[in-house]
mmCIF file of C-alpha atoms in Angstrom:
data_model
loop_
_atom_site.group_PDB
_atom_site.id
_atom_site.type_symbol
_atom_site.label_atom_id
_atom_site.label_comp_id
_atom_site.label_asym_id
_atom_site.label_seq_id
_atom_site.Cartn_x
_atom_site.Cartn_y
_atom_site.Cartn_z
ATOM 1 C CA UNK H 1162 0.000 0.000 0.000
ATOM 2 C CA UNK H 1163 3.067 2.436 1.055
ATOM 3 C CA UNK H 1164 4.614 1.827 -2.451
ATOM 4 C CA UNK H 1165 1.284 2.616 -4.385
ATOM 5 C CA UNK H 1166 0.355 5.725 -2.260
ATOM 6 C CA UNK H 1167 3.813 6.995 -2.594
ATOM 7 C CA UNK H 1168 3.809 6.114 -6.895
ATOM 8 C CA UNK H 1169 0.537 8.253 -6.828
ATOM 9 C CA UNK H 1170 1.374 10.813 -4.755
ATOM 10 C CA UNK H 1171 5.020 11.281 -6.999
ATOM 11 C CA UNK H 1172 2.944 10.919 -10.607
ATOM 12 C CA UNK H 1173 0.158 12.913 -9.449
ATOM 13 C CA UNK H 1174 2.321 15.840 -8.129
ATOM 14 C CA UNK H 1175 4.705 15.664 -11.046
ATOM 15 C CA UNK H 1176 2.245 15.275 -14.203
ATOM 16 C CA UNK H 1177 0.311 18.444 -12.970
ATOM 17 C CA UNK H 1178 3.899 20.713 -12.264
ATOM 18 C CA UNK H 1179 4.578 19.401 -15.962
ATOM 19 C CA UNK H 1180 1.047 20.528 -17.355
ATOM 20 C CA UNK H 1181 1.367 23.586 -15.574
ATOM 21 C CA UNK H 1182 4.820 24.245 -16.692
ATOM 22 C CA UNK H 1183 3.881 24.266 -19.954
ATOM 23 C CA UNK H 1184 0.906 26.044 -20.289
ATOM 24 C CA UNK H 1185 3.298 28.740 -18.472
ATOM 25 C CA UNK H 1186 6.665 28.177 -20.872
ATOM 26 C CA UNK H 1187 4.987 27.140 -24.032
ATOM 27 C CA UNK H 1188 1.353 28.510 -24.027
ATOM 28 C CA UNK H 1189 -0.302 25.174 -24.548
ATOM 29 C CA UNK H 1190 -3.687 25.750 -22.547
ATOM 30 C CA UNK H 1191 -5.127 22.678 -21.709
ATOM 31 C CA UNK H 1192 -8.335 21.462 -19.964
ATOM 32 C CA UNK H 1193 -8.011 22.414 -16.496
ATOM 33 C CA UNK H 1194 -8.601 19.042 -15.219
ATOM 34 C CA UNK H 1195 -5.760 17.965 -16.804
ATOM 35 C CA UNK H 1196 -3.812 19.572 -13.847
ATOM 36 C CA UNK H 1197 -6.618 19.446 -11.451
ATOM 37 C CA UNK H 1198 -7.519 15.720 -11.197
ATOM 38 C CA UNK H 1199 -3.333 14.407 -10.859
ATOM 39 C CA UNK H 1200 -3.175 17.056 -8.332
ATOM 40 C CA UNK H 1201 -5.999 16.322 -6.284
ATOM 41 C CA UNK H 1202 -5.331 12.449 -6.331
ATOM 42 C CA UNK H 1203 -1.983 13.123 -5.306
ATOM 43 C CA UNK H 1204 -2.777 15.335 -2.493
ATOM 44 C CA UNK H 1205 -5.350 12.562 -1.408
ATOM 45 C CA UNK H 1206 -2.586 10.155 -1.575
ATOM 46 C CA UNK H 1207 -0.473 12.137 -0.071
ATOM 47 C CA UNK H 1208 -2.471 12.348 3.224
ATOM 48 C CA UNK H 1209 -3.102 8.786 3.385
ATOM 49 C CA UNK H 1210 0.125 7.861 3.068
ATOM 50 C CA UNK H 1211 1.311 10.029 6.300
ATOM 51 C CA UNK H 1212 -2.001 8.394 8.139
ATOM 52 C CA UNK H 1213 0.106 5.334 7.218
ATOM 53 C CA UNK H 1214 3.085 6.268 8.743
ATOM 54 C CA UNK H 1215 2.495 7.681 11.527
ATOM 55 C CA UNK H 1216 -0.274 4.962 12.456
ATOM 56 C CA UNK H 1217 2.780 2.531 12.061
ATOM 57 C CA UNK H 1218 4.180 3.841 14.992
ATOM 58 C CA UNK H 1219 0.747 4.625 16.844
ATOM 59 C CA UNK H 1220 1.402 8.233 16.575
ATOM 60 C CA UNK H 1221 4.162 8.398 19.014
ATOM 61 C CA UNK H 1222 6.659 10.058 17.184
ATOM 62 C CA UNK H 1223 7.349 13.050 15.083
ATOM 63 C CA UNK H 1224 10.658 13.756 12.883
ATOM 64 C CA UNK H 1225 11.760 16.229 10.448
ATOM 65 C CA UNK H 1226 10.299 14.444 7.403
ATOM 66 C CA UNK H 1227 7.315 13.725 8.745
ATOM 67 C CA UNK H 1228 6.930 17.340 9.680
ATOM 68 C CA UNK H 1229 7.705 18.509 5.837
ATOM 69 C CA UNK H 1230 5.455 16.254 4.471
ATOM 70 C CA UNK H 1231 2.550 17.366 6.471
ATOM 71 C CA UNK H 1232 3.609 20.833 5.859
ATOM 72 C CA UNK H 1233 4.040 20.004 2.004
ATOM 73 C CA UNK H 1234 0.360 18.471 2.587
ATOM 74 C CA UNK H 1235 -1.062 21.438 4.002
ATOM 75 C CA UNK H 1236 0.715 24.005 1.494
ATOM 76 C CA UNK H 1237 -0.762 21.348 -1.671
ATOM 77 C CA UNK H 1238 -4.300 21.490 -0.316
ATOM 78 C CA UNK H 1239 -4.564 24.546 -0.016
ATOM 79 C CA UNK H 1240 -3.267 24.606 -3.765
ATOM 80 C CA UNK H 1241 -5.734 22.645 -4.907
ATOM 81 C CA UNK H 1242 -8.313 23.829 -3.248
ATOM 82 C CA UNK H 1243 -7.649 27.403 -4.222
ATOM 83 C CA UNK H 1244 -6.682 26.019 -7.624
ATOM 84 C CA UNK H 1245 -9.214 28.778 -10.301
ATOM 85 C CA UNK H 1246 -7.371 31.485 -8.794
ATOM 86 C CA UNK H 1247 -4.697 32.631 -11.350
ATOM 87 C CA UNK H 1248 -2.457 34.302 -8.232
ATOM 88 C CA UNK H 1249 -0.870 30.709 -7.664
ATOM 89 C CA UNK H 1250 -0.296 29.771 -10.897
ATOM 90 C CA UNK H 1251 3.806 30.432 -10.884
ATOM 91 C CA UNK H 1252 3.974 28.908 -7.507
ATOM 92 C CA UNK H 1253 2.157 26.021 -8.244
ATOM 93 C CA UNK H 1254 5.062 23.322 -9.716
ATOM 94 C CA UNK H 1255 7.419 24.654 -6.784
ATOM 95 C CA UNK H 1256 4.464 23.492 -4.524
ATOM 96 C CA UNK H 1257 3.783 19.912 -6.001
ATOM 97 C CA UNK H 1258 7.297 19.082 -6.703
ATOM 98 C CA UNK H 1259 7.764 20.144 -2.922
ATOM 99 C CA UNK H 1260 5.267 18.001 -2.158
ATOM 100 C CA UNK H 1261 6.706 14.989 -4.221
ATOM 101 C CA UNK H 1262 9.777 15.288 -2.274
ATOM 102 C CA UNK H 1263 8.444 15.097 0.563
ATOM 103 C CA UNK H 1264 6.649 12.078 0.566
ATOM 104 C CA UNK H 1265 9.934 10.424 -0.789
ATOM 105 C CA UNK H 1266 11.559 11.160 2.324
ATOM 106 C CA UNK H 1267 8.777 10.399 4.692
ATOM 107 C CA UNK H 1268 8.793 6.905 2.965
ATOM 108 C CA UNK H 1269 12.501 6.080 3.628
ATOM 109 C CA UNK H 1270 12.992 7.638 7.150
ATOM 110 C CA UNK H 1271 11.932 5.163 10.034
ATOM 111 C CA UNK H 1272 8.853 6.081 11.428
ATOM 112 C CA UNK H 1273 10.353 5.844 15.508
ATOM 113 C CA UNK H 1274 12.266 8.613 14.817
ATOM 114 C CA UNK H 1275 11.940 11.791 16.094
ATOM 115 C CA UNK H 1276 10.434 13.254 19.219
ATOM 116 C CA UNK H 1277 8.014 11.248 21.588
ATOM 117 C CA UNK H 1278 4.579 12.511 21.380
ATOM 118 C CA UNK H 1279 2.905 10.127 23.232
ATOM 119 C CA UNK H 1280 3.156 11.915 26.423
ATOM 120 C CA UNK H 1281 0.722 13.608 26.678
ATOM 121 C CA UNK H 1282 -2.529 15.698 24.518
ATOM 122 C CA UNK H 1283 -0.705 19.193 25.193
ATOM 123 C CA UNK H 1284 2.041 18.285 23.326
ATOM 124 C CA UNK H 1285 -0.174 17.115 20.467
ATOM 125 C CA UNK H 1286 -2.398 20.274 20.482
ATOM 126 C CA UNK H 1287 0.731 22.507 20.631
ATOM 127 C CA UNK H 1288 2.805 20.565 17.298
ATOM 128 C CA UNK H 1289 -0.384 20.409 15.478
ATOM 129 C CA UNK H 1290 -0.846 24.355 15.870
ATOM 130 C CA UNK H 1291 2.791 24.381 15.108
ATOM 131 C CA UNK H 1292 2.583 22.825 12.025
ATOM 132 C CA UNK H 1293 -0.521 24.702 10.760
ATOM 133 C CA UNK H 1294 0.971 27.979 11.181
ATOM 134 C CA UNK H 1295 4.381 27.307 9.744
ATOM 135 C CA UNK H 1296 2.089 25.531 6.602
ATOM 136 C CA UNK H 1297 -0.115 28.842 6.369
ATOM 137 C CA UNK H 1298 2.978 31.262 6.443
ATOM 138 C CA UNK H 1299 5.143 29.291 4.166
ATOM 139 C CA UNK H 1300 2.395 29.934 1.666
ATOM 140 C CA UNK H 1301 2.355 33.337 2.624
ATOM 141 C CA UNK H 1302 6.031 33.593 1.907
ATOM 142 C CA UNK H 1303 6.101 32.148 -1.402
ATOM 143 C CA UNK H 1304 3.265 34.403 -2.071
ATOM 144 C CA UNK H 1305 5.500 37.256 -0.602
ATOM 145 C CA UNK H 1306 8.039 36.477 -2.793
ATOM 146 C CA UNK H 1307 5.670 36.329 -6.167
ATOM 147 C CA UNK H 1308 4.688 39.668 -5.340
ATOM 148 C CA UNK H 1309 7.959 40.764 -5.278
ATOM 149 C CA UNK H 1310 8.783 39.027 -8.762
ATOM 150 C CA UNK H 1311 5.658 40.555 -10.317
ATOM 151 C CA UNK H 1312 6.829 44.278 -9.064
ATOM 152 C CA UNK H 1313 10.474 43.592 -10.170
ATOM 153 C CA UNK H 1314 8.655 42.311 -14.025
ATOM 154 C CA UNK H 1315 5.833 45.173 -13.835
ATOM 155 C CA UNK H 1316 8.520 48.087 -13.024
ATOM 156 C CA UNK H 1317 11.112 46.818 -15.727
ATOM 157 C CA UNK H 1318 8.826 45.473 -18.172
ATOM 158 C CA UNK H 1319 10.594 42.459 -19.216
ATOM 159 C CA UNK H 1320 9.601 38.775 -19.933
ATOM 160 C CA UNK H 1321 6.694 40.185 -21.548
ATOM 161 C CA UNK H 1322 5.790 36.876 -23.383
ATOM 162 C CA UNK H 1323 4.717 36.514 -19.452
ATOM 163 C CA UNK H 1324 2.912 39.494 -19.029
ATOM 164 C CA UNK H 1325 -0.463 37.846 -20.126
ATOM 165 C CA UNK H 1326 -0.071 34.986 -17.873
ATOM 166 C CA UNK H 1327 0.613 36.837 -14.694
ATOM 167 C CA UNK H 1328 -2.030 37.056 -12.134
ATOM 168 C CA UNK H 1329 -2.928 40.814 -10.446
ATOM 169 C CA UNK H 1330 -0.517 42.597 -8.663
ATOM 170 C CA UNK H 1331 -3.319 43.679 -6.133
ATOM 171 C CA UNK H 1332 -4.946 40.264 -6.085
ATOM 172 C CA UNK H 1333 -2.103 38.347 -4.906
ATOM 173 C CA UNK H 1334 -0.791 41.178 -2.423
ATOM 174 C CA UNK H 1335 -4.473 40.354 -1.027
ATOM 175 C CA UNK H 1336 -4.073 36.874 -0.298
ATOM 176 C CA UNK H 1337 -0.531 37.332 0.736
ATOM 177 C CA UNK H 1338 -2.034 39.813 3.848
ATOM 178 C CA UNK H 1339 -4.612 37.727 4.441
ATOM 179 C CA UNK H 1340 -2.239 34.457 4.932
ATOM 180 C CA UNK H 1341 0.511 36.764 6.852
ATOM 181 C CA UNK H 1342 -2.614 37.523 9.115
ATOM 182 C CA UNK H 1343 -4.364 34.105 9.586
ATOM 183 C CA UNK H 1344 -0.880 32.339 10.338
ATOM 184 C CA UNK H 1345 0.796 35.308 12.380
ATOM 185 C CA UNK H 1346 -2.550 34.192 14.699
ATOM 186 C CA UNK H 1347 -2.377 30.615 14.678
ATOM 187 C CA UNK H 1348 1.726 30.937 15.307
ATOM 188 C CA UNK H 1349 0.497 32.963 18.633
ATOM 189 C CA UNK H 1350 -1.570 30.618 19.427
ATOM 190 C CA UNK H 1351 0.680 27.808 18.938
ATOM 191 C CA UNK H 1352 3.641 29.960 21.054
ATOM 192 C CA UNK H 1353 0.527 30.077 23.601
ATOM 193 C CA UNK H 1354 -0.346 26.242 23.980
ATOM 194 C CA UNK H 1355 3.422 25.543 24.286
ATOM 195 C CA UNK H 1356 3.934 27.852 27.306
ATOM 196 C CA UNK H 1357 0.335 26.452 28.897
ATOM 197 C CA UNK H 1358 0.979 22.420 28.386
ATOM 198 C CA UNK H 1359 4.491 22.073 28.712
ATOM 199 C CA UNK H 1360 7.008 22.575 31.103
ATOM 200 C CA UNK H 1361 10.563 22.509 29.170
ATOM 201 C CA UNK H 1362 9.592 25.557 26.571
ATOM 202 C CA UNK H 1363 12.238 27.788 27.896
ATOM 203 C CA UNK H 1364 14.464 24.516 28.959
ATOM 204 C CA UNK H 1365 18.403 24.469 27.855
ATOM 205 C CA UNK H 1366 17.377 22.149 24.681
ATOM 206 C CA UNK H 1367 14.498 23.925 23.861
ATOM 207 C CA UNK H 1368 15.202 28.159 24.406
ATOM 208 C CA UNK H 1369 16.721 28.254 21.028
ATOM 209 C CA UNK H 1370 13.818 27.246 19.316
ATOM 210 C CA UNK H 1371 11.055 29.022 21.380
ATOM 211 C CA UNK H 1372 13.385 32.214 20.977
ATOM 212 C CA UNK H 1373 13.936 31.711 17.598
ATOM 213 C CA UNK H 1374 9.911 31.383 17.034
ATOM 214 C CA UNK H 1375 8.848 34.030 19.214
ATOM 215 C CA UNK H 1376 11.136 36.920 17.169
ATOM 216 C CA UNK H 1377 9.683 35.210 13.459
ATOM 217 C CA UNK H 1378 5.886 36.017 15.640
ATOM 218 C CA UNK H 1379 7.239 39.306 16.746
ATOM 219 C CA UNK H 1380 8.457 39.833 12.983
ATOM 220 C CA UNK H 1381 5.069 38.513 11.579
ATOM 221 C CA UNK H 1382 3.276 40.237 13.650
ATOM 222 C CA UNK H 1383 4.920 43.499 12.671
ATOM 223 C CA UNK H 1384 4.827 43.123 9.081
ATOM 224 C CA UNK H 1385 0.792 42.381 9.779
ATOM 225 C CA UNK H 1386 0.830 45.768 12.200
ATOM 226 C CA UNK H 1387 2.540 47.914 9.435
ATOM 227 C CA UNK H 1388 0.779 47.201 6.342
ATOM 228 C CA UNK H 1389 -2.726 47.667 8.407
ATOM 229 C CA UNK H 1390 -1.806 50.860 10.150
ATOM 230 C CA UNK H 1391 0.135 52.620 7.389
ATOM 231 C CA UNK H 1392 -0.773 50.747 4.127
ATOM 232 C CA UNK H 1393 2.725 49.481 4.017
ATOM 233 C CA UNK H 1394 3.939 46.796 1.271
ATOM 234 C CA UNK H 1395 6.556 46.283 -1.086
ATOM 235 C CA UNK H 1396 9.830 45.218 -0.659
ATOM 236 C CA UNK H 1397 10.326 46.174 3.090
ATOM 237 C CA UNK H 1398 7.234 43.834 3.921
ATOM 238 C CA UNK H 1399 8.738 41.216 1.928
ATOM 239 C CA UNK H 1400 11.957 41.019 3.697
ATOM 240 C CA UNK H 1401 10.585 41.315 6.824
ATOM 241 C CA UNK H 1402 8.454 38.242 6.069
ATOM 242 C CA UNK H 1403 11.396 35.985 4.641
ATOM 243 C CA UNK H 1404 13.553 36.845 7.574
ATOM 244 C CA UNK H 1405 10.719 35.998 9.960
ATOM 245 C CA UNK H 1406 10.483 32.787 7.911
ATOM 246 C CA UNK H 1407 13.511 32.091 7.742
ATOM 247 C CA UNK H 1408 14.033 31.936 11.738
ATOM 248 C CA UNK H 1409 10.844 30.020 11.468
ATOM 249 C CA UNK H 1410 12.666 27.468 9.548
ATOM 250 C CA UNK H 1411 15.693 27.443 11.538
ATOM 251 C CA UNK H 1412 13.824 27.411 15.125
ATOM 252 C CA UNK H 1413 11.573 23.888 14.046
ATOM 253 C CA UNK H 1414 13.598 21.836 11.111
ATOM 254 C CA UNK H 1415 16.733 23.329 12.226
ATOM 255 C CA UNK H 1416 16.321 21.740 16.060
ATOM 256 C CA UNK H 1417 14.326 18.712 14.459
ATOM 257 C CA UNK H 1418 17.575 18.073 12.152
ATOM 258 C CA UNK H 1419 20.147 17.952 14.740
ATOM 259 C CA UNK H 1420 18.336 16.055 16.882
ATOM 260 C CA UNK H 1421 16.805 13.764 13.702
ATOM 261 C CA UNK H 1422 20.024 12.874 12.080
ATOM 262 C CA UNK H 1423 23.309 14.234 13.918
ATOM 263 C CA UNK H 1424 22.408 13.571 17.512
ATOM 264 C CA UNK H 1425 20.288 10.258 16.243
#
């Protein structure tokens, strides 16, 4: 069953990027389901197959790729899901082919891996959150950083075989605000249910990461504060948002990579 889901889940992502890619590169529009149905059955697969894998170790542990591929799984349903609107359409084959990845290396790494979640329902609640809010703002981010492409193409007016294809400035700045938003909240609350249900948040092995989190919130949160009190956006918006990602990154996978594969 592992070996099907997984075949799916790498076909399905790939043959959508691949329609995608060219209708994008070599303007040959086809049917929308063409991209649609691959990407949904992969998605579909792609959740069953970490069901799978966690259930093989009765949920008691959590590693790095496990954590990508149910961010990957988020980011992709969301895709799909949100898949007439043209303001994804360039970030759409990153996504999938993300997504494919991922499920390769949930796959190969051993399931009992990882940290031990069986503990206790805090814990549980509080990675969940975790993962939810780094899925929403990673999707912000790569929004972030199409909205920085489309100023860079609009202001020099270049790649203009493009032009036609590119979604509305103003359309994707909208769902990039409205992602920064939604996962700036859910990252609070996730920094909230780790102070209330555990005990070790601020712990020797674990300060890094909370402090690393809390200033990519604080950063969030800003770039959320900015744009709705003065309007702000552009580049400074942007780079605050990759920076705060980027200590995002390094606070969870970083930790969860050390501990995965060095320390393991």
């Amino acid at each position: 069953m592992l070996s099907l889901l997984l075949l799916i889940s790498l076909l399905g992502y790939s043959a959508s990027a691949f329609v995608i890619l060219q209708n994008i590169l070599k303007n040959k529009v086809l049917h929308p389901a063409y991209q649609i149905v691959p990407a949904a059955l992969a998605v579909a697969a792609h959740g069953w197959l970490i069901l799978i894998q966690l259930s093989n170790d009765d949920f008691d542990h959590i590693n790095i790729s496990s954590s990508l591929a149910i961010v990957a799984f988020l980011i992709a349903a969301l895709t799909v899901v949100k898949n007439n609107q043209a303001s994804n359409l360039f970030l759409k084959p990153v996504i999938y082919l993300f997504s494919a990845l991922t499920t390769l290396l949930l796959v190969f790494t051993p399931v009992n891996w990882g940290a031990d979640i069986s503990i206790g329902h805090g814990l549980v609640f509080h990675i969940t959150l975790s993962l939810v809010a780094y899925g929403i703002l990673a999707l912000a981010t790569l929004y972030a950083l199409q909205t920085s492409y489309l100023n860079r193409v609009l202001k020099n007016r270049k790649g203009h075989s493009l032009l036609s294809k590119l979604p509305p400035l103003m359309t994707v700045e909208k769902y990039f605000f409205n992602l920064l938003a939604l996962g700036t909240f859910v990252l609070f609350l996730a920094l909230g249910s780790g102070f209330l249900f555990l005990d070790d948040m601020l712990a020797q092995q674990q300060a890094h990461k909370t402090i690393l989190t809390s200033v990519a919130a604080l950063l969030y949160l800003l770039a959320v504060v900015l744009h709705r009190t003065s309007g702000l956006r552009g580049r400074i918006i942007v780079v605050i948002t990759v920076l705060a990602s980027t200590l995002l990154t390094l606070g969870y996978f970083g930790s969860r990579f050390v501990k995965d594969f060095l320390l393991s």
